[in-house]
Amino acid sequence: MLPSGLPMLALGTIITAVAVSVALAAPESAATGRLRCRCLPTQPCWPNSDTWAALGQDVGGRLIPTKPAAYECHNPNYDSAKCDAIKAGYHYDYWRQQQPGAVQQTNWEVFQGKGCLDFNQTDVCHQGAVPLYTVNATNFEDVQKTVRFAAKHNVRLVVKNTGHDYLGRSIGAYSLNLWVFYMKKIEFNDNFVPEGAPAGTESKGAVILGSGAIWRDVFKAADDHNVFVLGGADPTVGTSGGFCQGGGHHALSTKVGLCVDNVLQYKIVTADGELKVANAYQNKDLFWALRGGGGGTFGVVVEATYKTHPAFKNIVYATSYILYNITDPTVTRQKVINKFLSYQHEWSNNGWSGYAFIQQNSMAAVYYLPDQDVATATKQYQPFLDYANSVGAKAFGNLTSYSSFYDLFSATALTTGTRNAGVQVVLGSRLIPRSTFAAQTKVNKLSEAFMNIQDDLYDFGNPEGTILTHLVAGGQVAKGTTAETSVLPAWRRALMHVVLVASWLTETPPAEQQLVQRKLTQSTDRLRKLTPGSGAYVNEADPNEPDWKGAFFGANYKRLKSIKDQVDPHGLFACHNCVGSDDWNKDLLCPRRR
Ligand SMILES: *[C@@H]1O[C@H](CO)[C@@H](O)[C@H](O)[C@H]1NC(C)=O
Ligand SMILES: *[C@@H]1O[C@H](CO)[C@@H](O)[C@H](O)[C@H]1NC(C)=O
Ligand SMILES: *[C@@H]1O[C@H](CO)[C@@H](O)[C@H](O)[C@H]1NC(C)=O
Ligand SMILES: *[C@@H]1O[C@H](CO)[C@@H](O)[C@H](O)[C@H]1NC(C)=O
């Protein structure tokens, strides 16, 4: 998503609606035969308090009975001092990631319409989808013990890092939460050789990261070490969890590839409780699956090793803000959006990448041009702003050169005080191929789709018409292959990822929440229809994506599923729209009957 320094909307609205059932070929039933319904707290199989206490001792007292984050703001648990502290943190990502019972978007904390959101004291607090217990893991053994406990007692297990996830994969009702946020290792090795590599294998510069290290801290450490590490635009996202396992993009991916293209090695605890090393020399299938097959699916990554790159010496950063002609917004909007999309192909060829935030009345963009000077960048970028002014919009632009990635990052993405979390949001999205941008007739259709989407969603959770565009593919991203990583192949042909947003408020009636979601999914069809054979980035995607297997994993799904069945035959790791999840019912508590 966008760096939080941009003007962020007060986003507010989504939940998981009807899971789309996808007809499966016959061999799948073999897998479901191995799966059992999870044990629930109301059943005799549920571990008794002594058994939980023993787990607590086993993990050094790090087992936390878990309540929803706003628990003390609701009767009968209301506590005014505690509630004040909750209110102060509730909408901030940094606060939410420190709560065992919270994720970033609160729609995922609701289960079967019940939850414990916001601060209405008389509104009853339900556990919802919040796990019943959390292990606050700090080392590999904590993770292994927790995995073995969940497997042995048939308790649903969820894996949570920072709680950033638009598919709700890191939370679940009646579960034990394996929380890896405090595994914070950040260690550089300028001569890294993967474990098990043959003698004489060339070493590479690398950074070794614990699961819970976040990009803010890794970018700082990389700057101190005078290297660049490819990470996320959002400083609070975890480095080694779903971000990278699902692909991992950044504006500078165009220079050094997606996150998956930068992985040298994983350490992972699999469903059998074993600690495994996966790299180009051992557990190769697992290594491939972990680079694109999605988080929370193949095991618990406890350590990831990524390539380091020489630090960028110069990056031009172009910010622009364009206000459409107020008296004739539709025409100006149409012209500005069309011209903006028309420029993407040329800008990409010239080395640009970046993000834009397109709304009904204005648009804002932040674009990057590494290894160039401001004069060159201005020559390429200014004509767009001039065009916007010439058609009656008011365009403001600023091109500034930064001498390092970290200078740019800390000046633009580390602004504090952005209330950007603790809301109910769903996304719709699509990867738009390079070929779309290469032909003006196709650009015209795409800009028409943008206009129609803004109109579609006006009454359905997106009154500002917010569409986010991520020009993060092309360049080095286009060079990766399916032989190397399992990331959705459409990434390699894409130039831009487009994200639509819809949101609602806690008091929005459930039927309306579902309607908003349906409208979003339908409206995203305008992009699907223009881009047959493409897909969507699994980490910024519609939880109700039709044909999610094809859209998120493409032709790789089959091989991913066979690896999944090998490393996790009993389906310990099950999450929404994850590889193998359609072996399960929508609530992921029982295998699906066929
Ligand atoms: C608070 O919750 C109660 C119980 O659900 C409801 O009747 C009331 O309307 C809510 N108040 C507000 C301000 O939303
Ligand atoms: C989790 O563990 C970390 C590291 O020991 C500690 O700082 C943090 O307070 C713990 N969180 C909770 C909620 O117990
Ligand atoms: C804005 O739109 C109005 C209505 O079409 C038009 O009369 C006016 O000239 C436009 N303003 C600019 C600055 O182009
Ligand atoms: C452009 O941005 C830089 C960096 O934020 C700032 O110092 C400068 O004042 C801005 N220039 C204009 C004309 O706004």
CSV table of C-alpha atoms and ligand atoms in Angstrom, one decimal, residues 397-400 402, ligand 4:
chain,number,residue,atom,x,y,z
A,397,GLY,CA,4.4,19.4,-8.1
A,398,ASN,CA,7.7,19.1,-6.3
A,399,LEU,CA,10.7,17.1,-7.5
A,400,THR,CA,13.4,16.7,-4.9
A,402,TYR,CA,17.5,12.4,-2.0
B,4,LIG,C1,9.8,20.5,-2.2
B,4,LIG,O1,10.0,19.5,-1.2
B,4,LIG,C2,11.1,19.7,-0.4
B,4,LIG,C3,11.3,18.5,0.5
B,4,LIG,O2,10.2,18.2,1.2
B,4,LIG,C4,11.0,20.9,0.4
B,4,LIG,O3,12.1,21.2,1.2
B,4,LIG,C5,10.7,22.1,-0.5
B,4,LIG,O4,10.4,23.3,0.2
B,4,LIG,C6,9.6,21.8,-1.5
B,4,LIG,N1,9.5,22.9,-2.5
B,4,LIG,C7,8.4,23.5,-2.8
B,4,LIG,C8,8.4,24.5,-3.8
B,4,LIG,O5,7.3,23.2,-2.2
